[in-house]
Structures are given as C-alpha cells and as structure tokens.
Short mmCIF file of N, CA and C in Angstrom, two decimals:
data_model
loop_
_atom_site.label_atom_id
_atom_site.label_comp_id
_atom_site.label_asym_id
_atom_site.label_seq_id
_atom_site.Cartn_x
_atom_site.Cartn_y
_atom_site.Cartn_z
N GLN A 1 141.20 160.90 108.41
CA GLN A 1 141.05 159.73 107.69
C GLN A 1 142.11 159.79 106.61
N VAL A 2 143.10 158.90 106.48
CA VAL A 2 144.07 158.84 105.35
C VAL A 2 143.51 158.32 104.07
N GLN A 3 143.73 158.98 103.00
CA GLN A 3 143.32 158.54 101.72
C GLN A 3 144.55 158.64 100.80
N LEU A 4 144.57 157.67 99.95
CA LEU A 4 145.75 157.46 98.97
C LEU A 4 145.01 157.34 97.72
N VAL A 5 145.40 158.24 96.71
CA VAL A 5 144.75 158.25 95.42
C VAL A 5 145.87 158.06 94.39
N GLU A 6 145.87 156.87 93.70
CA GLU A 6 146.80 156.56 92.68
C GLU A 6 146.39 156.94 91.38
N SER A 7 147.42 157.15 90.54
CA SER A 7 147.19 157.42 89.04
C SER A 7 148.34 157.12 88.29
N GLY A 8 148.18 156.87 86.97
CA GLY A 8 149.30 156.70 86.11
C GLY A 8 149.50 155.28 85.50
N GLY A 9 148.62 154.33 86.03
CA GLY A 9 148.77 153.03 85.54
C GLY A 9 148.16 152.96 84.07
N GLY A 10 148.27 151.69 83.40
CA GLY A 10 147.66 151.56 82.02
C GLY A 10 148.52 150.58 81.41
N LEU A 11 148.43 150.69 80.02
CA LEU A 11 149.03 149.67 79.13
C LEU A 11 150.22 150.29 78.43
N VAL A 12 151.30 149.53 78.46
CA VAL A 12 152.54 150.00 77.89
C VAL A 12 153.19 148.82 77.14
N GLN A 13 154.03 149.08 76.09
CA GLN A 13 154.67 148.07 75.47
C GLN A 13 156.08 147.68 76.30
N ALA A 14 156.46 146.45 76.14
CA ALA A 14 157.72 146.12 76.78
C ALA A 14 158.85 147.02 76.37
N GLY A 15 159.65 147.32 77.29
CA GLY A 15 160.64 148.38 77.00
C GLY A 15 160.34 149.83 77.26
N GLY A 16 158.99 150.11 77.49
CA GLY A 16 158.46 151.39 77.59
C GLY A 16 158.54 151.82 79.08
N SER A 17 157.98 152.97 79.37
CA SER A 17 157.97 153.58 80.73
C SER A 17 156.66 154.02 81.20
N LEU A 18 156.45 154.07 82.37
CA LEU A 18 155.20 154.59 83.05
C LEU A 18 155.61 155.27 84.37
N ARG A 19 154.95 156.37 84.71
CA ARG A 19 155.18 156.84 86.05
C ARG A 19 153.89 156.85 86.75
N LEU A 20 153.89 156.25 87.95
CA LEU A 20 152.79 156.07 88.88
C LEU A 20 152.97 157.27 89.90
N SER A 21 151.74 157.75 90.27
CA SER A 21 151.67 158.74 91.30
C SER A 21 150.69 158.35 92.33
N CYS A 22 151.02 158.81 93.60
CA CYS A 22 150.08 158.48 94.70
C CYS A 22 149.95 159.80 95.55
N ALA A 23 148.80 160.39 95.57
CA ALA A 23 148.59 161.48 96.35
C ALA A 23 147.96 161.10 97.77
N ALA A 24 148.50 161.61 98.75
CA ALA A 24 148.03 161.29 100.18
C ALA A 24 147.41 162.44 100.77
N SER A 25 146.41 162.14 101.59
CA SER A 25 145.71 163.20 102.39
C SER A 25 145.31 162.64 103.70
N GLY A 26 145.17 163.50 104.78
CA GLY A 26 144.73 163.09 105.99
C GLY A 26 145.86 162.58 106.87
N SER A 27 147.08 162.98 106.56
CA SER A 27 148.29 162.56 107.35
C SER A 27 149.29 163.49 107.14
N THR A 28 150.22 163.63 108.15
CA THR A 28 151.35 164.46 108.03
C THR A 28 152.36 163.65 107.02
N PHE A 29 152.30 163.99 105.74
CA PHE A 29 152.94 163.13 104.77
C PHE A 29 154.34 162.90 105.02
N SER A 30 155.14 163.97 105.31
CA SER A 30 156.58 163.89 105.31
C SER A 30 157.19 162.95 106.35
N ILE A 31 156.35 162.60 107.43
CA ILE A 31 156.87 161.70 108.42
C ILE A 31 156.70 160.18 108.15
N ASN A 32 155.95 159.94 107.11
CA ASN A 32 155.65 158.50 106.77
C ASN A 32 156.60 157.85 105.82
N VAL A 33 156.67 156.49 106.02
CA VAL A 33 157.33 155.75 104.89
C VAL A 33 156.35 155.40 103.81
N MET A 34 156.71 155.77 102.68
CA MET A 34 155.85 155.54 101.51
C MET A 34 156.41 154.39 100.66
N GLY A 35 155.46 153.61 100.07
CA GLY A 35 155.89 152.41 99.27
C GLY A 35 155.01 152.12 98.21
N TRP A 36 155.55 151.39 97.25
CA TRP A 36 154.76 150.72 96.21
C TRP A 36 154.88 149.26 96.31
N TYR A 37 153.77 148.53 96.19
CA TYR A 37 153.68 147.12 96.19
C TYR A 37 152.93 146.75 94.82
N ARG A 38 153.11 145.53 94.55
CA ARG A 38 152.41 144.94 93.32
C ARG A 38 151.87 143.49 93.61
N GLN A 39 150.84 143.18 92.79
CA GLN A 39 150.31 141.75 93.04
C GLN A 39 149.85 141.34 91.69
N ALA A 40 150.56 140.36 91.22
CA ALA A 40 150.21 139.67 89.94
C ALA A 40 149.17 138.56 90.22
N PRO A 41 148.52 138.21 89.14
CA PRO A 41 147.44 137.05 89.37
C PRO A 41 148.15 135.97 89.83
N GLY A 42 147.48 135.36 90.91
CA GLY A 42 148.00 134.07 91.47
C GLY A 42 149.21 134.18 92.33
N LYS A 43 149.73 135.38 92.56
CA LYS A 43 150.96 135.59 93.37
C LYS A 43 150.58 136.59 94.60
N GLN A 44 151.41 136.45 95.54
CA GLN A 44 151.24 137.34 96.71
C GLN A 44 151.66 138.76 96.43
N ARG A 45 151.23 139.71 97.16
CA ARG A 45 151.62 141.13 97.01
C ARG A 45 153.07 141.14 97.45
N GLU A 46 153.85 141.88 96.67
CA GLU A 46 155.25 141.90 96.91
C GLU A 46 155.68 143.53 97.02
N LEU A 47 156.66 143.68 97.70
CA LEU A 47 157.28 145.12 97.86
C LEU A 47 158.02 145.44 96.53
N VAL A 48 157.70 146.57 95.98
CA VAL A 48 158.48 147.02 94.72
C VAL A 48 159.57 148.02 95.18
N ALA A 49 159.20 149.00 95.98
CA ALA A 49 160.07 150.08 96.49
C ALA A 49 159.58 150.78 97.59
N ILE A 50 160.40 151.30 98.46
CA ILE A 50 159.92 152.14 99.57
C ILE A 50 160.84 153.35 99.66
N ILE A 51 160.35 154.37 100.16
CA ILE A 51 161.16 155.53 100.53
C ILE A 51 160.85 156.05 101.99
N THR A 52 161.74 156.38 102.62
CA THR A 52 161.53 156.73 103.98
C THR A 52 161.45 158.28 104.15
N SER A 53 161.05 158.76 105.26
CA SER A 53 160.80 160.14 105.40
C SER A 53 162.10 160.96 105.19
N GLY A 54 163.24 160.33 105.39
CA GLY A 54 164.48 161.06 105.16
C GLY A 54 165.05 160.83 103.71
N GLY A 55 164.25 160.14 102.91
CA GLY A 55 164.63 159.88 101.44
C GLY A 55 165.43 158.75 101.07
N SER A 56 165.64 157.88 102.13
CA SER A 56 166.28 156.59 101.83
C SER A 56 165.37 155.79 101.08
N THR A 57 166.00 154.95 100.09
CA THR A 57 165.01 154.02 99.27
C THR A 57 165.58 152.69 99.40
N ASN A 58 164.75 151.73 98.95
CA ASN A 58 164.98 150.38 98.91
C ASN A 58 164.10 149.75 97.77
N TYR A 59 164.76 148.83 97.05
CA TYR A 59 164.06 148.27 95.90
C TYR A 59 164.11 146.74 95.88
N ALA A 60 163.08 146.19 95.28
CA ALA A 60 163.17 144.72 95.09
C ALA A 60 164.22 144.44 94.07
N ASP A 61 164.86 143.39 94.19
CA ASP A 61 165.99 143.03 93.24
C ASP A 61 165.43 143.10 91.73
N SER A 62 164.35 142.68 91.52
CA SER A 62 163.74 142.59 90.22
C SER A 62 163.60 143.89 89.52
N VAL A 63 163.63 145.00 90.29
CA VAL A 63 163.27 146.34 89.54
C VAL A 63 164.48 147.24 89.78
N LYS A 64 165.49 146.90 90.60
CA LYS A 64 166.65 147.71 90.69
C LYS A 64 167.37 148.08 89.32
N GLY A 65 167.61 149.40 89.19
CA GLY A 65 168.21 149.82 88.05
C GLY A 65 167.21 150.26 86.99
N ARG A 66 165.87 149.94 87.24
CA ARG A 66 164.87 150.17 86.21
C ARG A 66 163.82 151.17 86.71
N PHE A 67 163.55 150.98 88.03
CA PHE A 67 162.47 151.81 88.70
C PHE A 67 163.07 152.75 89.61
N ILE A 68 162.41 153.90 89.85
CA ILE A 68 162.90 154.94 90.80
C ILE A 68 161.69 155.42 91.51
N ILE A 69 161.81 155.33 92.88
CA ILE A 69 160.86 155.92 93.75
C ILE A 69 161.27 157.26 94.28
N SER A 70 160.35 158.25 94.31
CA SER A 70 160.64 159.53 94.82
C SER A 70 159.39 160.12 95.53
N ARG A 71 159.67 161.11 96.26
CA ARG A 71 158.54 161.81 96.96
C ARG A 71 158.64 163.28 96.92
N ASP A 72 157.54 163.96 96.82
CA ASP A 72 157.48 165.37 96.90
C ASP A 72 156.59 165.73 98.10
N ASN A 73 157.30 166.08 99.20
CA ASN A 73 156.62 166.28 100.45
C ASN A 73 155.68 167.52 100.38
N ALA A 74 156.11 168.54 99.53
CA ALA A 74 155.20 169.68 99.36
C ALA A 74 153.88 169.41 98.68
N LYS A 75 153.92 168.26 97.94
CA LYS A 75 152.64 167.93 97.18
C LYS A 75 152.06 166.68 97.80
N ASN A 76 152.61 166.27 98.87
CA ASN A 76 152.07 165.02 99.55
C ASN A 76 151.95 163.81 98.53
N THR A 77 152.92 163.66 97.75
CA THR A 77 152.86 162.75 96.60
C THR A 77 154.07 161.86 96.55
N VAL A 78 153.85 160.53 96.27
CA VAL A 78 155.04 159.65 95.94
C VAL A 78 154.85 159.18 94.53
N TYR A 79 155.99 159.05 93.83
CA TYR A 79 156.04 158.71 92.45
C TYR A 79 156.80 157.31 92.32
N LEU A 80 156.51 156.56 91.32
CA LEU A 80 157.32 155.43 90.87
C LEU A 80 157.46 155.59 89.37
N GLN A 81 158.76 155.92 88.97
CA GLN A 81 159.12 155.86 87.60
C GLN A 81 159.61 154.55 87.17
N MET A 82 158.88 154.02 86.21
CA MET A 82 159.13 152.62 85.83
C MET A 82 159.65 152.64 84.43
N ASN A 83 160.88 152.18 84.20
CA ASN A 83 161.50 152.12 82.92
C ASN A 83 161.86 150.81 82.50
N SER A 84 162.11 150.70 81.22
CA SER A 84 162.43 149.29 80.69
C SER A 84 161.57 148.24 81.18
N LEU A 85 160.20 148.43 81.10
CA LEU A 85 159.24 147.60 81.60
C LEU A 85 159.24 146.30 80.86
N LYS A 86 158.98 145.22 81.68
CA LYS A 86 159.01 143.86 81.11
C LYS A 86 157.59 143.28 81.40
N PRO A 87 157.23 142.24 80.67
CA PRO A 87 155.91 141.62 80.77
C PRO A 87 155.69 141.19 82.27
N GLU A 88 156.86 140.76 82.89
CA GLU A 88 156.63 140.20 84.24
C GLU A 88 156.39 141.37 85.28
N ASP A 89 156.45 142.65 84.78
CA ASP A 89 156.08 143.74 85.80
C ASP A 89 154.67 143.92 85.79
N ALA A 90 153.92 143.29 84.92
CA ALA A 90 152.50 143.49 84.85
C ALA A 90 151.83 143.02 86.12
N ALA A 91 151.03 143.86 86.72
CA ALA A 91 150.42 143.56 88.01
C ALA A 91 149.50 144.72 88.44
N VAL A 92 148.85 144.45 89.50
CA VAL A 92 148.16 145.68 90.16
C VAL A 92 149.08 146.24 91.11
N TYR A 93 149.25 147.53 90.96
CA TYR A 93 150.21 148.32 91.75
C TYR A 93 149.49 149.05 92.89
N TYR A 94 150.05 148.92 94.03
CA TYR A 94 149.36 149.58 95.25
C TYR A 94 150.30 150.53 95.96
N CYS A 95 149.85 151.73 96.14
CA CYS A 95 150.55 152.65 97.05
C CYS A 95 150.32 152.33 98.52
N ASN A 96 151.40 152.53 99.30
CA ASN A 96 151.26 152.16 100.72
C ASN A 96 151.91 153.42 101.61
N LEU A 97 151.17 153.58 102.69
CA LEU A 97 151.67 154.67 103.60
C LEU A 97 151.83 153.96 104.90
N LEU A 98 153.05 154.09 105.49
CA LEU A 98 153.21 153.48 106.85
C LEU A 98 153.62 154.52 107.89
N THR A 99 152.81 154.69 108.86
CA THR A 99 153.07 155.79 109.76
C THR A 99 154.07 155.37 110.73
N PRO A 100 154.69 156.35 111.45
CA PRO A 100 155.69 156.04 112.54
C PRO A 100 155.10 155.12 113.68
N TRP A 101 153.82 155.01 113.72
CA TRP A 101 153.20 154.15 114.76
C TRP A 101 152.92 152.78 114.26
N GLY A 102 153.31 152.52 112.99
CA GLY A 102 153.08 151.13 112.51
C GLY A 102 151.78 150.84 111.81
N VAL A 103 150.99 151.86 111.52
CA VAL A 103 149.85 151.63 110.84
C VAL A 103 149.93 151.73 109.37
N ASN A 104 149.41 150.87 108.68
CA ASN A 104 149.46 150.77 107.16
C ASN A 104 148.21 151.28 106.52
N TYR A 105 148.31 152.04 105.49
CA TYR A 105 147.24 152.44 104.77
C TYR A 105 147.54 152.01 103.20
N TRP A 106 146.39 151.70 102.46
CA TRP A 106 146.65 151.27 101.12
C TRP A 106 145.82 152.07 100.09
N GLY A 107 146.33 152.29 98.96
CA GLY A 107 145.57 152.77 97.90
C GLY A 107 144.64 151.61 97.30
N GLN A 108 143.78 152.12 96.33
CA GLN A 108 142.80 151.20 95.84
C GLN A 108 143.48 150.25 94.79
N GLY A 109 144.63 150.51 94.26
CA GLY A 109 145.33 149.65 93.30
C GLY A 109 144.98 150.05 91.97
N MET A 110 145.99 149.91 91.12
CA MET A 110 145.72 150.21 89.74
C MET A 110 146.58 149.28 88.78
N GLN A 111 145.91 148.99 87.69
CA GLN A 111 146.55 147.97 86.83
C GLN A 111 147.69 148.50 85.89
N VAL A 112 148.69 147.78 85.87
CA VAL A 112 149.75 148.03 85.00
C VAL A 112 149.83 146.76 83.96
N THR A 113 149.71 147.03 82.68
CA THR A 113 149.81 145.93 81.82
C THR A 113 150.99 146.24 80.83
N VAL A 114 151.86 145.12 80.61
CA VAL A 114 153.03 145.37 79.68
C VAL A 114 152.82 144.29 78.64
N SER A 115 152.65 144.82 77.35
CA SER A 115 152.53 143.94 76.20
C SER A 115 153.88 143.54 75.62
N SER A 116 153.99 142.38 75.26
CA SER A 116 155.37 141.91 74.63
C SER A 116 155.30 142.06 73.12
#
C-alpha cells in the first residue's frame, strides 16, 4: 500500500520561503514520477512541478524561477522549495506519485497560506 506523508506547510509572509516534503512508502520510490499539485478555493487542482525518476523536472509557468522540486531516493522523499512566495501561491498542496504503470497516488494535502 503506497502512502505519502506531507509536511512543511503553513503560514508565511509574501516574499518568504517554505520547503515542503513528502515521504513515500510502499513503493519502489526511485522508479516513480513525483509531483506537487495545488488547489486554491474555487479552482481546479493544478500541476506545480514534477520530477522524473531520472531527475528531469517540469514546472508550471507561474512558479518557474521561484520553486525547485528535488528528490532524495535514499530517503524516499520529494521536496518542493518555494521561494519568493506570493499571495496567489496560497492553496492546498498535494504530493503525487505516478507509477510506471500509470497509477496515481496522492498525499492528504496541506495548507500553504501566504499573507500579504
């Protein structure tokens, strides 16, 4: 059973930084694509960043140059370093694991609040 446990969310002032973490268990972590998504009130869930098993990354245009996704396969953990946060970055952030067989798993989600 795959489990994703997220941590690091919270309240930050605009311009500040947060680092989100997501620890995975129950899967061979290194072979999966890992990602971060977010959902703001009244909006659809959107991709923030993904990182492949080979370390290739892709970002939403809105976070390019500010956010960095990384992974530590030895710790079965994916990170999202969020810098220069803006009020529009406020959302519930979800960790995602996509297996090579196309199965998606989601974390429970955690709130990121950015005060202006």
